[in-house]
Coordinates of C-alpha atoms in Angstrom, one line a residue:
Chain A
M1 CA 30.2 14.1 56.4
A2 CA 29.5 12.6 53.1
N3 CA 26.7 10.0 52.9
P4 CA 28.1 6.6 52.0
T5 CA 26.9 5.5 48.5
D6 CA 26.6 1.8 49.5
R7 CA 23.2 2.3 51.1
K8 CA 19.9 4.0 50.7
Y9 CA 18.1 6.7 52.6
S10 CA 14.6 7.4 53.9
N11 CA 13.0 10.8 54.2
E12 CA 12.8 10.1 57.9
H13 CA 16.6 10.2 57.9
E14 CA 17.2 6.5 58.3
W15 CA 19.8 4.7 56.2
V16 CA 19.5 1.0 55.2
K17 CA 22.3 -1.1 53.9
L18 CA 21.7 -4.5 52.3
E19 CA 24.1 -7.4 53.1
G20 CA 22.5 -10.5 51.5
D21 CA 19.1 -10.9 53.0
V22 CA 19.9 -8.7 56.0
A23 CA 19.1 -5.0 56.0
I24 CA 21.2 -2.9 58.5
V25 CA 19.5 0.2 59.7
G26 CA 20.8 3.4 61.3
I27 CA 20.1 7.1 61.3
T28 CA 22.0 9.5 59.1
D29 CA 24.7 11.9 60.1
Y30 CA 22.4 14.8 59.5
A31 CA 19.8 13.2 61.8
Q32 CA 22.3 12.6 64.7
E33 CA 23.4 16.2 64.4
Q34 CA 19.9 17.5 64.5
L35 CA 19.1 15.4 67.6
T36 CA 22.3 16.4 69.3
D37 CA 23.8 14.3 72.2
I38 CA 21.9 11.0 72.2
V39 CA 21.5 9.8 75.8
F40 CA 19.2 6.8 75.5
V41 CA 18.4 4.1 72.9
E42 CA 15.4 1.8 73.1
L43 CA 15.9 -1.2 70.8
P44 CA 13.3 -3.5 69.3
E45 CA 13.1 -7.1 70.4
V46 CA 14.8 -9.6 68.3
G47 CA 12.3 -11.7 66.4
R48 CA 9.7 -8.8 66.1
Q49 CA 8.0 -8.5 62.7
V50 CA 8.1 -5.0 61.4
K51 CA 6.5 -3.4 58.4
A52 CA 8.0 -0.4 56.5
G53 CA 7.1 2.8 58.3
D54 CA 6.7 1.1 61.8
S55 CA 8.5 2.7 64.7
A56 CA 11.2 0.1 65.5
A57 CA 13.5 1.9 67.9
V58 CA 13.6 5.1 69.9
L59 CA 16.4 7.6 70.3
E60 CA 16.4 10.2 73.0
S61 CA 18.6 13.2 73.0
V62 CA 18.9 15.7 75.8
K63 CA 15.9 17.5 74.5
S64 CA 13.9 15.3 72.3
V65 CA 12.5 11.9 71.6
A66 CA 12.8 10.4 68.1
D67 CA 11.4 7.3 66.5
V68 CA 13.5 5.2 64.2
Y69 CA 11.3 3.8 61.5
A70 CA 11.7 0.5 59.7
P71 CA 12.7 1.4 56.1
C72 CA 11.3 -2.0 54.9
D73 CA 9.4 -5.0 56.0
G74 CA 11.3 -7.7 57.9
E75 CA 12.0 -9.6 61.1
V76 CA 14.4 -8.0 63.6
A77 CA 17.4 -10.3 63.4
D78 CA 19.9 -8.4 65.6
V79 CA 20.2 -5.2 67.6
N80 CA 23.2 -3.1 68.5
S81 CA 23.0 -3.7 72.2
S82 CA 26.2 -1.8 72.8
L83 CA 24.1 1.4 72.3
E84 CA 22.4 0.7 75.7
D85 CA 25.6 1.7 77.5
H86 CA 27.0 3.9 74.8
P87 CA 24.2 5.7 73.0
E88 CA 26.8 8.4 72.0
K89 CA 28.1 6.0 69.4
V90 CA 25.2 7.0 67.2
N91 CA 26.6 10.6 67.3
D92 CA 30.1 9.6 66.9
D93 CA 29.8 7.1 64.1
A94 CA 26.2 7.1 62.6
Y95 CA 27.2 5.2 59.5
G96 CA 29.3 2.5 61.3
A97 CA 29.4 1.6 65.0
G98 CA 26.2 3.5 65.5
W99 CA 24.0 1.1 63.5
I100 CA 20.8 0.4 65.3
F101 CA 19.2 -2.9 64.2
K102 CA 19.2 -5.5 61.5
L103 CA 16.2 -6.8 59.6
K104 CA 16.0 -10.2 57.9
T105 CA 14.2 -9.6 54.7
S106 CA 13.6 -11.2 51.3
G107 CA 13.7 -9.0 48.3
P108 CA 12.8 -5.8 50.3
D109 CA 11.1 -3.0 48.4
L110 CA 13.5 -0.1 48.7
S111 CA 12.1 1.8 45.7
A112 CA 10.8 4.6 47.9
L113 CA 14.3 5.2 49.3
M114 CA 16.8 7.7 48.0
E115 CA 20.4 7.3 46.8
A116 CA 23.0 9.2 48.7
D117 CA 23.1 12.3 46.4
A118 CA 19.3 12.5 46.3
Y119 CA 19.2 12.3 50.1
Q120 CA 21.8 15.1 50.3
A121 CA 19.6 17.2 48.1
F122 CA 16.6 16.4 50.3
V123 CA 18.5 17.5 53.4
D124 CA 19.7 20.7 51.8
A125 CA 16.2 21.6 50.8
E126 CA 15.0 20.9 54.4
G127 CA 17.5 23.5 55.4
Chain B
M1 CA 8.8 34.9 65.6
Q2 CA 10.9 37.5 67.3
E3 CA 14.7 37.6 67.1
L4 CA 17.1 38.6 69.9
P5 CA 18.9 41.9 69.3
L6 CA 22.3 40.0 69.2
Q7 CA 20.9 37.3 66.9
Y8 CA 23.8 38.0 64.4
R9 CA 26.3 37.4 67.2
H10 CA 24.7 34.0 68.0
E11 CA 24.7 33.1 64.3
A12 CA 28.4 34.0 64.1
A13 CA 29.0 31.6 67.0
C14 CA 27.3 28.9 65.0
A15 CA 24.3 28.6 67.3
K16 CA 21.5 26.1 66.4
F17 CA 18.3 27.9 66.9
G18 CA 14.8 26.8 68.0
E19 CA 11.5 28.6 68.9
F20 CA 10.9 29.3 72.6
A21 CA 8.2 31.6 73.9
G22 CA 7.8 33.3 70.5
Y23 CA 11.6 33.9 70.2
R24 CA 14.2 32.4 67.9
M25 CA 16.6 31.4 70.6
P26 CA 20.1 29.8 70.6
L27 CA 19.5 26.1 71.7
Y28 CA 23.2 25.3 71.7
Y29 CA 26.4 26.5 70.1
S30 CA 28.5 23.3 70.5
K31 CA 26.8 20.4 72.2
P32 CA 24.2 20.7 75.0
I33 CA 25.9 18.3 77.4
E34 CA 29.3 19.9 76.9
E35 CA 27.8 23.3 77.5
H36 CA 26.0 21.9 80.7
H37 CA 29.4 20.7 82.0
T38 CA 31.1 24.1 81.1
V39 CA 28.7 25.9 83.4
R40 CA 29.0 23.3 86.2
K41 CA 32.8 23.3 86.0
A42 CA 33.8 26.8 84.8
V43 CA 31.5 29.5 83.5
G44 CA 29.2 30.3 80.7
V45 CA 27.0 33.2 79.5
F46 CA 23.4 33.0 78.3
D47 CA 21.6 35.6 76.3
I48 CA 18.2 35.7 78.0
T49 CA 17.0 39.0 76.5
H50 CA 13.7 37.3 75.7
M51 CA 12.6 37.7 79.2
G52 CA 10.3 40.5 80.0
Q53 CA 11.3 43.5 82.1
F54 CA 8.9 45.9 83.7
V55 CA 9.4 48.9 86.0
A56 CA 6.9 49.9 88.7
E57 CA 7.0 53.3 90.1
G58 CA 4.7 55.2 92.5
E59 CA 4.3 56.2 96.1
L60 CA 2.4 53.0 96.7
A61 CA 4.6 50.6 94.7
E62 CA 5.4 48.5 97.7
A63 CA 1.7 48.2 98.6
F64 CA 0.9 47.3 95.0
L65 CA 3.3 44.5 94.9
Q66 CA 2.4 43.3 98.4
Y67 CA -1.2 43.0 97.1
A68 CA -0.2 41.5 93.7
L69 CA 2.1 38.8 94.9
P70 CA 1.9 35.9 97.5
N71 CA 5.5 36.5 98.7
D72 CA 6.2 39.1 101.4
V73 CA 7.5 42.2 99.6
T74 CA 7.9 44.1 102.9
T75 CA 10.9 41.9 103.9
M76 CA 12.9 43.5 101.1
Q77 CA 15.3 46.4 101.5
D78 CA 16.7 48.6 98.7
G79 CA 19.0 46.4 96.6
Y80 CA 17.1 43.1 97.5
A81 CA 15.6 40.8 94.9
L82 CA 12.7 38.5 95.7
Y83 CA 11.3 35.5 93.8
S84 CA 7.5 35.1 93.8
P85 CA 4.7 33.4 91.9
L86 CA 2.0 35.7 90.4
C87 CA -1.4 34.2 91.3
R88 CA -5.0 34.6 90.3
E89 CA -7.8 35.1 92.7
D90 CA -8.3 31.3 92.7
G91 CA -4.6 30.7 93.5
G92 CA -3.7 29.5 90.0
V93 CA -0.1 30.4 89.0
L94 CA 0.0 33.0 86.2
D95 CA 3.8 33.2 86.2
D96 CA 6.9 33.2 88.4
L97 CA 9.0 36.4 88.5
I98 CA 11.7 38.3 90.4
I99 CA 11.2 41.8 91.7
Y100 CA 14.1 44.1 92.5
R101 CA 13.7 46.9 94.9
H102 CA 15.4 50.1 94.0
S103 CA 13.3 51.9 96.6
P104 CA 9.9 51.3 98.1
R105 CA 8.6 53.5 95.3
H106 CA 10.6 51.9 92.5
Y107 CA 10.9 48.2 91.5
R108 CA 12.1 46.3 88.5
I109 CA 10.3 43.2 87.6
I110 CA 11.6 40.3 85.4
V111 CA 9.1 37.9 84.0
N112 CA 9.0 35.0 81.7
A113 CA 8.9 35.8 78.0
G114 CA 6.0 33.6 77.2
N115 CA 3.9 35.4 79.8
R116 CA 5.1 38.9 79.3
E117 CA 2.0 40.4 77.7
R118 CA -0.4 38.7 80.0
D119 CA 1.6 39.6 83.1
F120 CA 1.8 43.2 82.0
Q121 CA -2.0 43.5 81.5
W122 CA -2.7 41.7 84.7
L123 CA -0.3 43.9 86.7
E124 CA -1.3 47.0 85.0
G125 CA -5.0 46.3 86.0
L126 CA -3.9 46.1 89.6
A127 CA -1.4 49.0 89.5
G128 CA -4.0 51.5 88.7
R129 CA -5.7 51.0 92.0
F130 CA -2.5 52.0 93.7
E131 CA -1.7 54.9 91.3
V132 CA 1.4 53.0 90.4
G133 CA 2.8 53.5 86.9
L134 CA 3.9 50.3 85.2
R135 CA 6.1 50.3 82.1
D136 CA 7.2 47.5 79.9
V137 CA 10.9 48.3 79.3
S138 CA 11.7 44.9 77.7
S139 CA 12.5 46.3 74.2
G140 CA 15.0 48.8 75.6
H141 CA 17.2 46.3 77.4
C142 CA 19.3 43.2 77.0
L143 CA 19.8 40.6 79.7
F144 CA 22.7 38.2 80.1
A145 CA 23.3 35.6 82.7
V146 CA 26.9 34.7 83.7
Q147 CA 26.8 31.5 85.6
G148 CA 29.4 29.0 87.0
P149 CA 31.9 28.5 89.8
E150 CA 34.4 30.8 88.0
A151 CA 31.8 33.5 87.2
F152 CA 32.8 36.0 89.9
A153 CA 36.6 35.4 89.5
R154 CA 36.2 36.0 85.7
L155 CA 34.3 39.2 86.2
R156 CA 36.6 40.5 89.0
G157 CA 37.9 44.0 88.2
E158 CA 35.6 44.4 85.2
L159 CA 32.7 45.9 87.1
E160 CA 32.9 48.9 89.6
H161 CA 30.9 46.9 92.1
S162 CA 32.0 43.2 91.8
P163 CA 28.9 40.9 91.7
G164 CA 30.9 38.5 93.8
D165 CA 30.6 41.0 96.7
L166 CA 26.8 40.9 96.5
G167 CA 24.8 38.6 98.7
Y168 CA 22.6 36.0 97.1
Y169 CA 19.5 37.6 95.7
R170 CA 21.0 41.1 95.9
F171 CA 21.6 43.5 93.1
T172 CA 23.3 46.7 92.4
E173 CA 23.5 49.3 89.7
T174 CA 27.1 49.8 88.6
R175 CA 29.3 50.3 85.6
G176 CA 31.4 47.9 83.7
F177 CA 32.8 47.5 80.2
G178 CA 32.4 51.3 80.0
V179 CA 28.6 51.3 80.3
P180 CA 26.0 51.4 83.1
L181 CA 24.9 47.9 84.2
F182 CA 22.2 46.4 86.4
T183 CA 23.7 43.4 88.2
A184 CA 21.9 40.8 90.3
R185 CA 23.2 37.8 92.0
T186 CA 20.5 35.6 90.7
G187 CA 20.4 32.8 88.1
Y188 CA 18.7 29.7 86.8
T189 CA 21.5 27.1 86.9
G190 CA 22.2 26.3 90.6
E191 CA 25.7 27.9 90.2
P192 CA 27.0 31.0 91.6
G193 CA 26.7 33.9 89.1
C194 CA 24.8 36.9 88.2
E195 CA 22.4 38.3 85.7
I196 CA 23.4 41.6 84.0
A197 CA 21.0 44.0 82.3
M198 CA 22.0 46.9 80.2
A199 CA 20.5 49.3 77.6
R200 CA 20.2 47.7 74.3
E201 CA 22.6 50.0 72.6
H202 CA 25.4 48.8 75.0
A203 CA 24.6 45.1 74.7
E204 CA 26.9 44.2 71.9
Q205 CA 29.8 45.8 73.7
V206 CA 29.2 43.9 76.8
W207 CA 28.5 40.6 75.0
D208 CA 31.7 40.9 73.1
Q209 CA 33.8 41.5 76.1
L210 CA 32.2 38.7 78.1
T211 CA 32.7 36.2 75.3
G212 CA 35.9 37.8 73.9
S213 CA 38.5 39.1 76.3
L214 CA 37.0 37.3 79.3
G215 CA 36.6 34.1 77.3
I216 CA 33.3 33.1 78.7
T217 CA 31.6 30.4 76.6
P218 CA 28.1 31.2 75.3
I219 CA 25.5 28.6 76.4
G220 CA 22.2 27.8 74.8
L221 CA 18.7 27.0 76.1
A222 CA 19.2 23.2 76.0
A223 CA 21.8 23.3 78.7
R224 CA 19.9 26.0 80.6
D225 CA 17.1 23.5 80.9
T226 CA 19.1 20.6 82.2
L227 CA 21.0 22.9 84.6
R228 CA 17.8 24.3 86.1
L229 CA 16.3 20.8 86.2
E230 CA 19.3 19.5 88.4
A231 CA 18.9 22.5 90.6
C232 CA 15.1 21.9 90.8
M233 CA 14.1 25.3 89.7
A234 CA 10.6 25.6 88.3
L235 CA 9.9 26.3 84.7
Y236 CA 6.5 27.9 83.8
G237 CA 4.3 25.6 81.8
H238 CA 6.0 22.6 83.4
E239 CA 6.1 22.8 87.2
L240 CA 4.0 25.9 87.3
R241 CA 0.6 26.1 85.5
E242 CA -2.4 28.3 85.6
E243 CA -4.6 25.5 86.9
W244 CA -2.2 24.7 89.8
N245 CA -1.8 26.6 93.0
P246 CA 1.7 27.3 94.2
L247 CA 1.3 25.2 97.4
E248 CA 0.8 22.1 95.4
C249 CA 3.5 22.5 92.8
G250 CA 6.6 23.2 94.9
L251 CA 6.3 26.9 95.7
G252 CA 4.9 26.7 99.2
W253 CA 8.0 28.5 100.4
T254 CA 7.1 31.5 98.4
V255 CA 3.6 31.9 99.8
K256 CA 3.5 34.1 103.0
L257 CA 0.1 34.7 104.6
K258 CA 1.2 38.2 105.7
G259 CA -1.0 38.5 108.8
E260 CA -4.0 40.7 108.3
Q261 CA -2.8 42.0 104.9
D262 CA -4.8 40.9 101.9
F263 CA -3.2 39.7 98.6
L264 CA -4.6 38.4 95.4
G265 CA -5.3 34.6 95.9
K266 CA -5.0 34.7 99.7
Q267 CA -8.4 33.3 100.4
A268 CA -7.9 30.4 98.0
L269 CA -4.5 29.6 99.3
L270 CA -5.7 29.8 102.9
T271 CA -8.4 27.3 102.1
V272 CA -5.8 24.9 100.5
K273 CA -3.6 25.3 103.6
E274 CA -6.5 24.5 105.9
R275 CA -7.7 21.4 104.2
G276 CA -4.1 20.3 103.5
V277 CA -2.4 20.1 100.1
A278 CA -3.7 17.3 97.8
Y279 CA -0.5 17.3 95.6
K280 CA 3.2 17.9 96.2
L281 CA 6.1 18.4 93.9
V282 CA 8.7 15.7 94.3
G283 CA 12.0 14.6 92.8
L284 CA 11.8 11.2 91.0
E285 CA 14.5 8.9 89.9
V286 CA 13.6 6.3 87.3
T287 CA 15.3 3.1 88.3
G288 CA 14.2 1.2 85.2
R289 CA 15.6 1.8 81.7
G290 CA 14.1 5.0 80.4
I291 CA 14.0 8.7 80.6
P292 CA 11.1 10.5 82.3
R293 CA 9.8 13.5 80.4
G294 CA 7.3 16.2 81.0
D295 CA 3.6 15.1 81.0
Y296 CA 4.4 11.4 81.3
P297 CA 1.9 9.9 83.8
V298 CA 3.0 8.8 87.3
L299 CA 1.3 5.8 88.8
D300 CA 1.4 4.2 92.3
E301 CA 2.6 0.6 92.7
S302 CA -0.9 -0.8 92.0
G303 CA -1.0 1.2 88.7
A304 CA -3.5 3.8 89.9
E305 CA -3.0 7.4 88.7
A306 CA -0.7 9.3 91.1
G307 CA 0.3 12.4 89.2
V308 CA 2.4 13.6 86.3
V309 CA 6.0 14.3 85.5
T310 CA 6.6 18.0 85.1
S311 CA 10.1 17.9 83.7
G312 CA 12.7 15.2 83.3
A313 CA 15.9 14.3 81.6
M314 CA 19.0 12.1 81.7
T315 CA 20.7 14.7 83.8
P316 CA 24.3 15.4 82.6
T317 CA 25.9 16.0 86.1
T318 CA 24.5 12.9 87.8
G319 CA 24.2 10.7 84.8
R320 CA 20.8 9.6 86.1
P321 CA 17.3 9.8 84.6
L322 CA 15.7 12.3 87.1
A323 CA 12.5 14.2 87.0
M324 CA 10.3 16.6 89.0
A325 CA 6.8 15.3 89.3
R326 CA 3.6 16.5 90.9
V327 CA 2.1 13.6 92.8
K328 CA -0.6 13.0 95.4
A329 CA 0.5 14.2 98.7
A330 CA 0.2 10.7 100.3
L331 CA 2.7 9.5 97.8
A332 CA 5.3 12.2 98.2
A333 CA 7.5 10.7 101.0
L334 CA 11.1 10.0 100.2
D335 CA 11.8 6.5 98.8
T336 CA 8.1 6.0 97.9
R337 CA 8.0 3.5 95.0
L338 CA 6.1 4.8 92.0
L339 CA 5.9 4.0 88.4
V340 CA 6.4 6.3 85.4
E341 CA 4.6 5.4 82.2
I342 CA 7.0 5.8 79.2
R343 CA 5.6 4.9 75.8
G344 CA 3.1 2.5 77.3
K345 CA 5.6 0.8 79.5
Q346 CA 5.5 1.2 83.3
L347 CA 9.0 1.8 84.7
Q348 CA 10.0 1.7 88.3
A349 CA 10.8 5.0 90.0
R350 CA 11.3 6.3 93.5
V351 CA 10.9 9.6 95.2
V352 CA 14.3 11.3 95.8
S353 CA 15.3 14.5 97.5
R354 CA 15.5 17.8 95.7
P355 CA 17.6 19.4 94.4
F356 CA 19.5 16.9 92.4
Y357 CA 22.5 19.1 92.4
K358 CA 23.7 21.6 95.0
N359 CA 26.7 23.9 94.8
P360 CA 27.3 25.2 98.4
A361 CA 28.9 28.3 96.9
L362 CA 25.5 29.3 95.4
R363 CA 24.4 31.3 98.4
A364 CA 27.8 31.8 100.1

């Protein structure tokens, strides 16, 4: 699946999409495919302050446990609570219905993140 | 890292690979949960060639194994298979294995890949005293497991001696797919099925017919793990460890005191039996929101240390977060309330009966 160009990507395989002062965060299609069947999602508490690089959510697949890191500083404004009953949405639609949390930010520093094509090259290199 | 002889077949089937016990193993071909359900509802085939295979031959082969293993080898007849731990003098579990009796002078032994070299050295050290020759024949053979409720029906007519006619934990040497086969009614999924060994040069032919004309789906290690967990079968390094004795990690049923006969670890295991076991293996269901995983701490209701999760998962057949755990014997009764610590949070759990999944046809 092509990575949408309306967002940026971290080398931990999160995507972040800015809508005004809200950053929507999820994991990439590559990441969900590597994790395989996601069976459990632990979401952050709304109102929690996070710094870029903090573990903000946890995804568990059949075999493994993976952190989802905040790609920028902010306050958790919303979480995708539908994932608690339907964690498989992350597999089915990583870039849409499988979003994980939203951060309220002001002028976030996304300079360390990659554009879609650079991320694809990063994934290809990771093999 | 070693590759399976049929690596190229798994690659062609688009397997995702991961390291296990020094081997590059197929983890899954499609999706782990889908593969799990395929084995529960129909049939699947696993390439488990990574496992070690030994042959023990000698006039005193039976006496050698009777001394080397806590289980009672003398209950076997030709064509019987027997599961046993392999214990040190102090009772610590070195491995779990299955022995197959061709005759009282000739046994096949199948061991875990990760312990193969250590087991061989250990057993070879003992075999000498009995003038038994031990050979590691792993590299000459391949091993496939055909598992699932449709396994016997799918294989019917393909083998001269149908595995469906074998009793549980029985084996036979037969022919099928044009080649000689060793077929045992054993497995690691809780489903009826068999494990089939053959000379390496015949493996491709057998695999291709199983997955081709018989249409049996290849299944990876990820589903193998959730299947064996639901069936509450032990995995070395998880339920079984060198520092634990078999009586305190769920294998009490495999330890036979064998009257006057001595066996390695007997004194230590007798002592444990006399003083009573300090730990037991239990089933645990996490009732809070979370998935128990291996090595997560188990606490009693007051928050005091109670034991450890040995394996756990969101189990696909039940849809529940279930685990096996080794806990203090006083906390092992059914329905005991316990806590599992998951990423710093203490989640409610309770002791539930094992196994989590049972197919009555397994032993039928």
